[in-house]
PDB file of C-alpha atoms in Angstrom:
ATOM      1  CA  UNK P 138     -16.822   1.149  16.793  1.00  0.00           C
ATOM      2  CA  UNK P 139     -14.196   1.480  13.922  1.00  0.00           C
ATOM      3  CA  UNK P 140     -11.075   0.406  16.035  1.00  0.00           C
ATOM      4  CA  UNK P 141     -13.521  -2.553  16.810  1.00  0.00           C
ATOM      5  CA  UNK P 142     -13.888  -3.606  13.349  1.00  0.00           C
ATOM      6  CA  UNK P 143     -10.445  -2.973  12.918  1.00  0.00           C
ATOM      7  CA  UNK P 144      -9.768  -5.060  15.618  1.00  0.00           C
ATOM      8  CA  UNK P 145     -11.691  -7.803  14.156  1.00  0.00           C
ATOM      9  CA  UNK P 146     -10.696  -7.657  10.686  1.00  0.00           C
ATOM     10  CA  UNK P 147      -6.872  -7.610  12.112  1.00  0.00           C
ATOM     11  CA  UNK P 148      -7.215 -10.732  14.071  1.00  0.00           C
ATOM     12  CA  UNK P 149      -8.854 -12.487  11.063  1.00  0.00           C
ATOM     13  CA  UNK P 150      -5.690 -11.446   9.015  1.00  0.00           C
ATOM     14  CA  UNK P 151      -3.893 -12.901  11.969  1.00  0.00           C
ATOM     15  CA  UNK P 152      -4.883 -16.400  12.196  1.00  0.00           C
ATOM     16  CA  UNK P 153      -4.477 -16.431   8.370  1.00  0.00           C
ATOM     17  CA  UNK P 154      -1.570 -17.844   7.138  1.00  0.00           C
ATOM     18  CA  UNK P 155      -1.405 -15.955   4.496  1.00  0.00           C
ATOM     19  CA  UNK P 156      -0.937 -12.744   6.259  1.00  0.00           C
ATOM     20  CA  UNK P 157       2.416 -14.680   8.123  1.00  0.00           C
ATOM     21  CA  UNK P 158       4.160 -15.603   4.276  1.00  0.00           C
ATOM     22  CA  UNK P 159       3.023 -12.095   3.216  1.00  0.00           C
ATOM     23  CA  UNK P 160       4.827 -11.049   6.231  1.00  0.00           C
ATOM     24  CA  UNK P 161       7.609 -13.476   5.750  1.00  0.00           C
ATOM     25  CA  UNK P 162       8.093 -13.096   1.935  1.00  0.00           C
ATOM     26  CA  UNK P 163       8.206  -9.224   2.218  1.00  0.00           C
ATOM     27  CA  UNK P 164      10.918  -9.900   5.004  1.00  0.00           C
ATOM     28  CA  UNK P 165      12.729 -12.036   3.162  1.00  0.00           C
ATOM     29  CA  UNK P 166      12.766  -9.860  -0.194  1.00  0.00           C
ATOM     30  CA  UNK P 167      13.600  -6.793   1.657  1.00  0.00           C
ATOM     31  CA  UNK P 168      16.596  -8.017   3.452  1.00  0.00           C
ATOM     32  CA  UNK P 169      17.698  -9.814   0.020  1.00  0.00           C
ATOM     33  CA  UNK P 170      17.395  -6.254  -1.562  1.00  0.00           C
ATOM     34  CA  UNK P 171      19.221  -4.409   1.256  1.00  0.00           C
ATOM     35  CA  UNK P 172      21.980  -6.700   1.608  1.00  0.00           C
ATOM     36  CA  UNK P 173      22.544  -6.427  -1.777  1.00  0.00           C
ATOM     37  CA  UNK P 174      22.119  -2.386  -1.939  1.00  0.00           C
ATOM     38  CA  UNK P 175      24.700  -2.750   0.791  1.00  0.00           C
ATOM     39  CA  UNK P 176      27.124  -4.437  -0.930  1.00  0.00           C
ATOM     40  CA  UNK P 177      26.910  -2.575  -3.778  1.00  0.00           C
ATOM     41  CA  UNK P 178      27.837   0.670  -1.699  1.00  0.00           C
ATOM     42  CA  UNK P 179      30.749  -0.260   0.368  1.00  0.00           C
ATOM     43  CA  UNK P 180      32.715  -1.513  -3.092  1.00  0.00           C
ATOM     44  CA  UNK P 181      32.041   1.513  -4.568  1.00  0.00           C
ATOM     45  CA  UNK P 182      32.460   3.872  -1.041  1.00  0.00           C
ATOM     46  CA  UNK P 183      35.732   4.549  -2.460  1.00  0.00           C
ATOM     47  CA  UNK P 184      35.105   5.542  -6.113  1.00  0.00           C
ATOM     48  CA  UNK P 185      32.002   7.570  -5.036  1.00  0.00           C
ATOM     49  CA  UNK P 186      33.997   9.631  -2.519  1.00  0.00           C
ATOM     50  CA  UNK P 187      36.067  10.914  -5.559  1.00  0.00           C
ATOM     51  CA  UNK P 188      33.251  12.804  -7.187  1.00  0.00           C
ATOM     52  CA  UNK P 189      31.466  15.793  -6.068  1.00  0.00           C
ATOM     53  CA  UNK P 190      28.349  15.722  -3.678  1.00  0.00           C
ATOM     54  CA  UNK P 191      28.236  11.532  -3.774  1.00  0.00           C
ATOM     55  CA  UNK P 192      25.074   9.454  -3.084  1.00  0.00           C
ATOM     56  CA  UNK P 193      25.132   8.289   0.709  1.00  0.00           C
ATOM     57  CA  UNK P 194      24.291   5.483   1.611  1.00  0.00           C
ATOM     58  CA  UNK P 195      20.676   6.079   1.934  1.00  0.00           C
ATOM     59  CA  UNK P 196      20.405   7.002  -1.700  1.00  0.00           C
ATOM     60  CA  UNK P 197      22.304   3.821  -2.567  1.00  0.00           C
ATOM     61  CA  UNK P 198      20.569   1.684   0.049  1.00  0.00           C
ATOM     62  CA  UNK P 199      17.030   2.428   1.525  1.00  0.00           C
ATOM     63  CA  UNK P 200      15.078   4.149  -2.114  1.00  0.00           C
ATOM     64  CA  UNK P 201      16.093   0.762  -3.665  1.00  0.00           C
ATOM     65  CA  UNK P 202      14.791  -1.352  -1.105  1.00  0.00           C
ATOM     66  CA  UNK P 203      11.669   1.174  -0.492  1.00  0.00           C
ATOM     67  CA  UNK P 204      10.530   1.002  -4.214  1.00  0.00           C
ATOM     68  CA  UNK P 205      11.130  -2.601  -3.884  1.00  0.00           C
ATOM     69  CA  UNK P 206       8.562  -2.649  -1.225  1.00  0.00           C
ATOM     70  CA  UNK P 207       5.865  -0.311  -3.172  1.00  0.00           C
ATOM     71  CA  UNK P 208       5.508  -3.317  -5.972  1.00  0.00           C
ATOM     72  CA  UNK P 209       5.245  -6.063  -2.953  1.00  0.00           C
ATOM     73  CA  UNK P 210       2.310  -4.040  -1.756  1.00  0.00           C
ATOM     74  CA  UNK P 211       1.141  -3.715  -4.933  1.00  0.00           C
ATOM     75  CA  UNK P 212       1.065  -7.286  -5.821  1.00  0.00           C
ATOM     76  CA  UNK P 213      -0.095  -8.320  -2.282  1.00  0.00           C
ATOM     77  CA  UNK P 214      -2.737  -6.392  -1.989  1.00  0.00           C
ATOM     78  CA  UNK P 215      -5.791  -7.703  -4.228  1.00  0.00           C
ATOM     79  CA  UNK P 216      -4.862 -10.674  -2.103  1.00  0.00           C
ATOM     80  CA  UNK P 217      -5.487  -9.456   1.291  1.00  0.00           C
ATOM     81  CA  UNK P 218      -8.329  -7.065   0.569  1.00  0.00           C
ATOM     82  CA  UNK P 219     -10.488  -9.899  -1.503  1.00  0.00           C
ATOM     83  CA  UNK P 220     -11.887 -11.060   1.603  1.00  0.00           C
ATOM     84  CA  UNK P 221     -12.538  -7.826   3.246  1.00  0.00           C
ATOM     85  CA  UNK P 222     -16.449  -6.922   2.006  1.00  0.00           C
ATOM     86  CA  UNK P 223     -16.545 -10.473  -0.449  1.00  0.00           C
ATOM     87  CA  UNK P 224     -16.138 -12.920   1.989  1.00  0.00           C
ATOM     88  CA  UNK P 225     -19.555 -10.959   4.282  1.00  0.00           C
ATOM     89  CA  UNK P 226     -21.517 -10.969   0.920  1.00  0.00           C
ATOM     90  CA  UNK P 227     -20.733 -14.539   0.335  1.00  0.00           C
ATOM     91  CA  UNK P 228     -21.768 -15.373   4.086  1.00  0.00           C
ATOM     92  CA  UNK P 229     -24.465 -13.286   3.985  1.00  0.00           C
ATOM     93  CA  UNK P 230     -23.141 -11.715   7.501  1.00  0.00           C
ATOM     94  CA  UNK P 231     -22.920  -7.694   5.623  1.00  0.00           C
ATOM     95  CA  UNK P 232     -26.804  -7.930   5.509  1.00  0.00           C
ATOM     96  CA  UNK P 233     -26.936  -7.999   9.164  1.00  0.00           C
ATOM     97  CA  UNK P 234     -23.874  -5.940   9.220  1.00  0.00           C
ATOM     98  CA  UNK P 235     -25.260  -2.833   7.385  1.00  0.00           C
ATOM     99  CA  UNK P 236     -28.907  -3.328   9.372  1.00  0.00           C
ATOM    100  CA  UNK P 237     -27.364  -3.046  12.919  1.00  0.00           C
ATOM    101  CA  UNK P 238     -27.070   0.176  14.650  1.00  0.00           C
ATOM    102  CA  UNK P 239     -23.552   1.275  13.082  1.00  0.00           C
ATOM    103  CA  UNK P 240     -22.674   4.009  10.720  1.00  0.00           C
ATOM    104  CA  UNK P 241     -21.641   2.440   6.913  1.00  0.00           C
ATOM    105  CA  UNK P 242     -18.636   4.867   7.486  1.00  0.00           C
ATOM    106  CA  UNK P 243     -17.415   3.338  10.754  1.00  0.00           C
ATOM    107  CA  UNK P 244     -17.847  -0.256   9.057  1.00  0.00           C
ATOM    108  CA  UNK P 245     -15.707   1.232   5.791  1.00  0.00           C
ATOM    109  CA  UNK P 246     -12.977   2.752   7.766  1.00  0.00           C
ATOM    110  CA  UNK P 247     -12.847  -0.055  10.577  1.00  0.00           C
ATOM    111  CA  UNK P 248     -12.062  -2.499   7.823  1.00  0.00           C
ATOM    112  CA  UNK P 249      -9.625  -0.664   6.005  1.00  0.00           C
ATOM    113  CA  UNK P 250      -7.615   0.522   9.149  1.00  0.00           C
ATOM    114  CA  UNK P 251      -7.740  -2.801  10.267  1.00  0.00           C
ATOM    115  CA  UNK P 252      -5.727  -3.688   7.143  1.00  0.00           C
ATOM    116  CA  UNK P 253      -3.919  -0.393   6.752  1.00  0.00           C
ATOM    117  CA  UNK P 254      -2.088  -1.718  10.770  1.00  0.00           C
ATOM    118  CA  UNK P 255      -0.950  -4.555   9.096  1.00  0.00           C
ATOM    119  CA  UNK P 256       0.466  -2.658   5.759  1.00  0.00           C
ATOM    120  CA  UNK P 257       2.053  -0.588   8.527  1.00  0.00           C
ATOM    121  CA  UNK P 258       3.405  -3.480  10.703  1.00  0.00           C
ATOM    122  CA  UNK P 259       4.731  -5.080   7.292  1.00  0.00           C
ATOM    123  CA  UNK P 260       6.499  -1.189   6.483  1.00  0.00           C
ATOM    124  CA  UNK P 261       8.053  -1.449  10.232  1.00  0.00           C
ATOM    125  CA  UNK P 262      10.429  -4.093   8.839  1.00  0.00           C
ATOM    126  CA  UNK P 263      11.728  -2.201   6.247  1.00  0.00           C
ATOM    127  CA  UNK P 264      12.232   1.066   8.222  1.00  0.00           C
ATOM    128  CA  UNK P 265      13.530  -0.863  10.866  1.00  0.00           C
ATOM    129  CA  UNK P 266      16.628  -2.561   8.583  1.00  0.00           C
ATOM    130  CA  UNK P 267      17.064   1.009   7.348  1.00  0.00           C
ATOM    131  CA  UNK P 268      17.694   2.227  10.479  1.00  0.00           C
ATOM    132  CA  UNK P 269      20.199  -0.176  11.067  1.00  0.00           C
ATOM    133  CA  UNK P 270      22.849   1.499   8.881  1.00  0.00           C
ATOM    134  CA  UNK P 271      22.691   3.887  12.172  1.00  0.00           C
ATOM    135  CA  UNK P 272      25.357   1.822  13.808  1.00  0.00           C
ATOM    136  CA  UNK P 273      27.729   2.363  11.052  1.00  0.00           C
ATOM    137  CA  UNK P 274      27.381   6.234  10.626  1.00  0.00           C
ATOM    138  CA  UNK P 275      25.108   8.443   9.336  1.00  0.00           C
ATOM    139  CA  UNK P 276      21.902   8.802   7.295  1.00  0.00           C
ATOM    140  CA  UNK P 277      19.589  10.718   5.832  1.00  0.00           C
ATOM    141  CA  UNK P 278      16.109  10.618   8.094  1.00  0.00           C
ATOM    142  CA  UNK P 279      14.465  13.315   6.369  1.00  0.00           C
ATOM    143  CA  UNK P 280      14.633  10.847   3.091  1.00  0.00           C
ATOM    144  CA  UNK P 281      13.636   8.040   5.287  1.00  0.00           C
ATOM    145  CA  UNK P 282      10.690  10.007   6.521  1.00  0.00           C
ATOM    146  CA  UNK P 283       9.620  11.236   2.809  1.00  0.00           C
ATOM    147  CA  UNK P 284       9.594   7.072   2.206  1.00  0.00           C
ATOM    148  CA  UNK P 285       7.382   6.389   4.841  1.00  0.00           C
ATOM    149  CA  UNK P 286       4.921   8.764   4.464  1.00  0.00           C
ATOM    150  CA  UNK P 287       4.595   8.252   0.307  1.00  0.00           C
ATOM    151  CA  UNK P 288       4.602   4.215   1.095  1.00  0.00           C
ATOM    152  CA  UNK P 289       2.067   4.425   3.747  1.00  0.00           C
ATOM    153  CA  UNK P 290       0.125   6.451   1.254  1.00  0.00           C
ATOM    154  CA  UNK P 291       0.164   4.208  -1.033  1.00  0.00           C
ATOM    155  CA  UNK P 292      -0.932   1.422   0.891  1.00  0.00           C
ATOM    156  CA  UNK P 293      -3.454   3.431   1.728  1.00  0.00           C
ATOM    157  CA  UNK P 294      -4.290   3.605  -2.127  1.00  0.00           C
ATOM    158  CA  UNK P 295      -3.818  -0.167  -2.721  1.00  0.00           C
ATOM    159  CA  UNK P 296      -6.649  -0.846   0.239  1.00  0.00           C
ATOM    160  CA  UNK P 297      -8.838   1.854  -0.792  1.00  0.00           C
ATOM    161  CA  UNK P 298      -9.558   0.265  -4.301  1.00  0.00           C
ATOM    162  CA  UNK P 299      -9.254  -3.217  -3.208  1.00  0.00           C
ATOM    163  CA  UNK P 300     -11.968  -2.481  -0.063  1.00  0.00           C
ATOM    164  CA  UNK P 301     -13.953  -1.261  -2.995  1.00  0.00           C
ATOM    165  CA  UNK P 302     -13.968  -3.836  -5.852  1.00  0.00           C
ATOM    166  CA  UNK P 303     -14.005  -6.285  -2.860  1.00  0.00           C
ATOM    167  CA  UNK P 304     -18.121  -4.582  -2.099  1.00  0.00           C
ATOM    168  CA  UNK P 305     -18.964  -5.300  -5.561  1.00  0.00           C
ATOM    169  CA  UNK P 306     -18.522  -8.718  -5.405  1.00  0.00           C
ATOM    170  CA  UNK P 307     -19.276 -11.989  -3.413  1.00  0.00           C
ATOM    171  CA  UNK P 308     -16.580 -13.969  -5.070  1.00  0.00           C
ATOM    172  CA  UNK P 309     -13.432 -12.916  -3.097  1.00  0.00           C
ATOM    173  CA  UNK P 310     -11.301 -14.355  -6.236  1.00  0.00           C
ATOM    174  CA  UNK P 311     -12.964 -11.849  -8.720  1.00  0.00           C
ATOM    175  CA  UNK P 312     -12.458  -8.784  -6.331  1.00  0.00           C
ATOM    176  CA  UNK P 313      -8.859 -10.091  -6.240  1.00  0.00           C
ATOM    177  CA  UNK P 314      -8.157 -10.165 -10.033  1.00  0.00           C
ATOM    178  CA  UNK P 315     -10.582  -6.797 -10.185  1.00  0.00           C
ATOM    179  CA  UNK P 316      -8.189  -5.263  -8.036  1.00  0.00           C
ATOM    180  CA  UNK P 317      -5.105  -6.263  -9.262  1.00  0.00           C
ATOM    181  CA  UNK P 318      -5.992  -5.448 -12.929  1.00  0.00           C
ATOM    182  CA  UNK P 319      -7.054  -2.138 -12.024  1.00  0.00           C
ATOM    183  CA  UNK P 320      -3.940  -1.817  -9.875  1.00  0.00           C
ATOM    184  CA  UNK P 321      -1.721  -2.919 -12.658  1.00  0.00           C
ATOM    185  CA  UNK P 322      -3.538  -0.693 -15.462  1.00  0.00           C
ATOM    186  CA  UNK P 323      -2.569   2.385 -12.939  1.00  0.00           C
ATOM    187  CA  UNK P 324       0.980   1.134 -13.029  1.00  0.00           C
ATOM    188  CA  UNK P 325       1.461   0.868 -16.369  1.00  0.00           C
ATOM    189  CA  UNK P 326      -0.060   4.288 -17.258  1.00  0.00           C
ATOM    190  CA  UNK P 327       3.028   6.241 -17.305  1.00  0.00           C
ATOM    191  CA  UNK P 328       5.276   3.321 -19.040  1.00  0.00           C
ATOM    192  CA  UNK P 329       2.349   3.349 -22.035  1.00  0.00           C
ATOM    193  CA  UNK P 330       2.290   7.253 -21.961  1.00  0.00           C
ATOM    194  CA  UNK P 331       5.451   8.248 -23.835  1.00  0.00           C
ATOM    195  CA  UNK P 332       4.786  12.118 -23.499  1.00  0.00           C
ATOM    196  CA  UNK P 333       6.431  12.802 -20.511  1.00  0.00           C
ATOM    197  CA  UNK P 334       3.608  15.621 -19.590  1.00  0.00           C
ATOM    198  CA  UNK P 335       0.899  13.510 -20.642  1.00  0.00           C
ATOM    199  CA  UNK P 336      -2.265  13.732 -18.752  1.00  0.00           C
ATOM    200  CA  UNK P 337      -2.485   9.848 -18.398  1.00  0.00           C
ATOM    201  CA  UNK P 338       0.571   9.695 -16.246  1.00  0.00           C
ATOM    202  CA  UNK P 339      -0.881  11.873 -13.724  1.00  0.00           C
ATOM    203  CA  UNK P 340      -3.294   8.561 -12.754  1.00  0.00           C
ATOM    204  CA  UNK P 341      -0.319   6.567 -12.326  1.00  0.00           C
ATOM    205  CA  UNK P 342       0.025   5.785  -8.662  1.00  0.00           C
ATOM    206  CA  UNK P 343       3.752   4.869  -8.436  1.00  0.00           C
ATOM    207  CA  UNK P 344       4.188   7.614 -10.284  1.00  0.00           C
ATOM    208  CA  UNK P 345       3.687   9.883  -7.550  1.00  0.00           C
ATOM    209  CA  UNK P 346       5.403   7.521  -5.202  1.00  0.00           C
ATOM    210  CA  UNK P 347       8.371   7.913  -7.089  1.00  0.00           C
ATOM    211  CA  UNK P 348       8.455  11.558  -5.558  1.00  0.00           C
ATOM    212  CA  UNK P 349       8.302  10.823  -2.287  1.00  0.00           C
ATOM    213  CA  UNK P 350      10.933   7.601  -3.351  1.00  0.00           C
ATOM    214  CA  UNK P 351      13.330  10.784  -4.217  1.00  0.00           C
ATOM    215  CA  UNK P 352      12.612  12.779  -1.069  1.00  0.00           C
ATOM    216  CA  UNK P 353      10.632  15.331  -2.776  1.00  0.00           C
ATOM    217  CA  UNK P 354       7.229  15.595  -0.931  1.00  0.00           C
ATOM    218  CA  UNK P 355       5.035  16.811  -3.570  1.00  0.00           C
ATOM    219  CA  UNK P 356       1.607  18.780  -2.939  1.00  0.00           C
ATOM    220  CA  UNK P 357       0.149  17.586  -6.278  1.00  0.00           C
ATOM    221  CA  UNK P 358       0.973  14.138  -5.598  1.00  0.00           C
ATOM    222  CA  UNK P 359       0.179  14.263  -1.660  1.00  0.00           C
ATOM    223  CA  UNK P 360      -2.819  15.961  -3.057  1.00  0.00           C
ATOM    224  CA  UNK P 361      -3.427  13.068  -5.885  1.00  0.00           C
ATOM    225  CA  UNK P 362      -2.553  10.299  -3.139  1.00  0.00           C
ATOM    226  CA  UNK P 363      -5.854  12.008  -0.637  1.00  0.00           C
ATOM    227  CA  UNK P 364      -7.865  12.531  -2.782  1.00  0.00           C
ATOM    228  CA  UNK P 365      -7.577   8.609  -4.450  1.00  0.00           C
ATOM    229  CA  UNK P 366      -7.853   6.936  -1.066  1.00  0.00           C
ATOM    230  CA  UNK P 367     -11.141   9.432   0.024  1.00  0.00           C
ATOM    231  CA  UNK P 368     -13.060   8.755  -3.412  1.00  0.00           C
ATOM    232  CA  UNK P 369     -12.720   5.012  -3.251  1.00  0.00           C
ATOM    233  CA  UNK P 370     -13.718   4.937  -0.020  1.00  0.00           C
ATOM    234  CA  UNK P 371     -16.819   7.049  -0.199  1.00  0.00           C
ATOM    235  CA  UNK P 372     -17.536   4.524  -3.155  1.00  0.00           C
ATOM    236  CA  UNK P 373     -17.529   1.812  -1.215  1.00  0.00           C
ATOM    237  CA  UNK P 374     -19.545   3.490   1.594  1.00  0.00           C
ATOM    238  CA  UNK P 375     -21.964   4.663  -1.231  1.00  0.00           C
ATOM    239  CA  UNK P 376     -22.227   0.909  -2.603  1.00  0.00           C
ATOM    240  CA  UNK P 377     -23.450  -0.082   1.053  1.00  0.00           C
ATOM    241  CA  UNK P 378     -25.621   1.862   1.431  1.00  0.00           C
ATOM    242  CA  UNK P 379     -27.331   1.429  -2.207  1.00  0.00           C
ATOM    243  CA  UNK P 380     -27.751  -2.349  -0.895  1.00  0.00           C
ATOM    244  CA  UNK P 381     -29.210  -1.092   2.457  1.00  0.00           C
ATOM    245  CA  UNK P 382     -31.645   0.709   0.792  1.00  0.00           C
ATOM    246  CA  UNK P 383     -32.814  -1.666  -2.589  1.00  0.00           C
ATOM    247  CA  UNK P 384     -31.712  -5.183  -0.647  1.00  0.00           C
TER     248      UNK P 384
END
């Protein structure tokens, strides 16, 4: 029943056409950003091969154009998770939703896998124009990898609190601006906190991206990253079923 949902909900994205410009804009900006990254590197190859233990191209190239990618998600985002619970409260098609025969978990997690494919589809671009530096020598995959896995997590993050805002509301523009306030509040928590160990920075969600941006995969912030996306989404499954049982 979830990959069903998830099925649905990606389809729906699908015939959207804002799901094709997110698709094309994040394209577009990426390949801007590596190009660039690119030609940055090969004028300074030769000055960089002077000093001890130089950046590769990897360094120079893909964390640049992965980070780049983190505030595209972040931004896009409240705009295609909105619709996710709003848009069934405002047709009144989640009351017959949560009264049919399915788990509130499988309808939680079949909408935000169903969204979580197409963050995924959208991160295939960029891994796929990092890989291309491939045919001109070698890179670092294990940094690649450590990029991947923080980016999809925080993707995972991004849907998490937008599936949630987006069940408090039947106006899909106010879960939108819910979720990117919120969003941009969590950004901003380390850039406002100017003690470096300051407890507020430890909610900051690029913040612990920016580990997995160096290739450090970090328990505490793997462990952070979890344990975000499994609270918001047991809120969300706790919301529906508070309007199962009181209407």
């Amino acid at each position: 029943m979830i990959l069903t949902i998830a099925s649905k909900e990606l389809k729906l994205l699908f015939v959207s056409p804002l799901a094709w410009t997110f698709l094309a804009l994040i394209q577009l900006m990426l390949t801007w950003v590596f190009l660039g990254q690119l030609d940055a590197f090969l004028e300074l190859q030769s000055q960089l091969m002077q000093i001890a233990n130089p950046p590769g191209a990897t360094e120079v190239i893909i964390v640049p154009v992965f980070a780049v990618a983190s505030l595209v998600l972040l931004v896009a985002t409240p705009l295609l998770t909105m619709r996710l619970m709003a848009e069934e409260w405002r047709n009144h098609t989640m009351t017959l939703l949560i009264s049919a025969p399915i788990s509130l978990t499988a309808i939680v997690l079949g909408k935000f896998l169903g969204l979580m494919i197409f963050f995924l589809l959208a991160m295939l671009l960029a891994v796929m124009l990092s890989l291309s530096l491939l045919i001109g020598g070698a890179m670092d995959l294990g940094l690649l990898l450590s990029n991947m896995i923080g980016l999809s997590l925080l993707a995972a993050c991004f849907i998490s609190i937008g599936l949630y805002i987006s069940s408090l509301t039947s106006h899909p523009a106010i879960a939108a601006v819910g979720t990117l306030g919120i969003l941009l509040v969590l950004w901003i928590a380390d850039v406002v906190a100017t003690n470096t160990s300051s407890v507020i920075q430890n909610f900051s969600l690029l913040r612990h991206y920016e580990s997995f941006n160096r290739g450090l995969i970090d328990s505490f912030s793997l462990a952070f990253l979890v344990l975000f996306i499994l609270t918001f989404l047991i809120l969300t499954i706790r919301r529906l079923d508070g309007k199962r049982l009181h209407g």
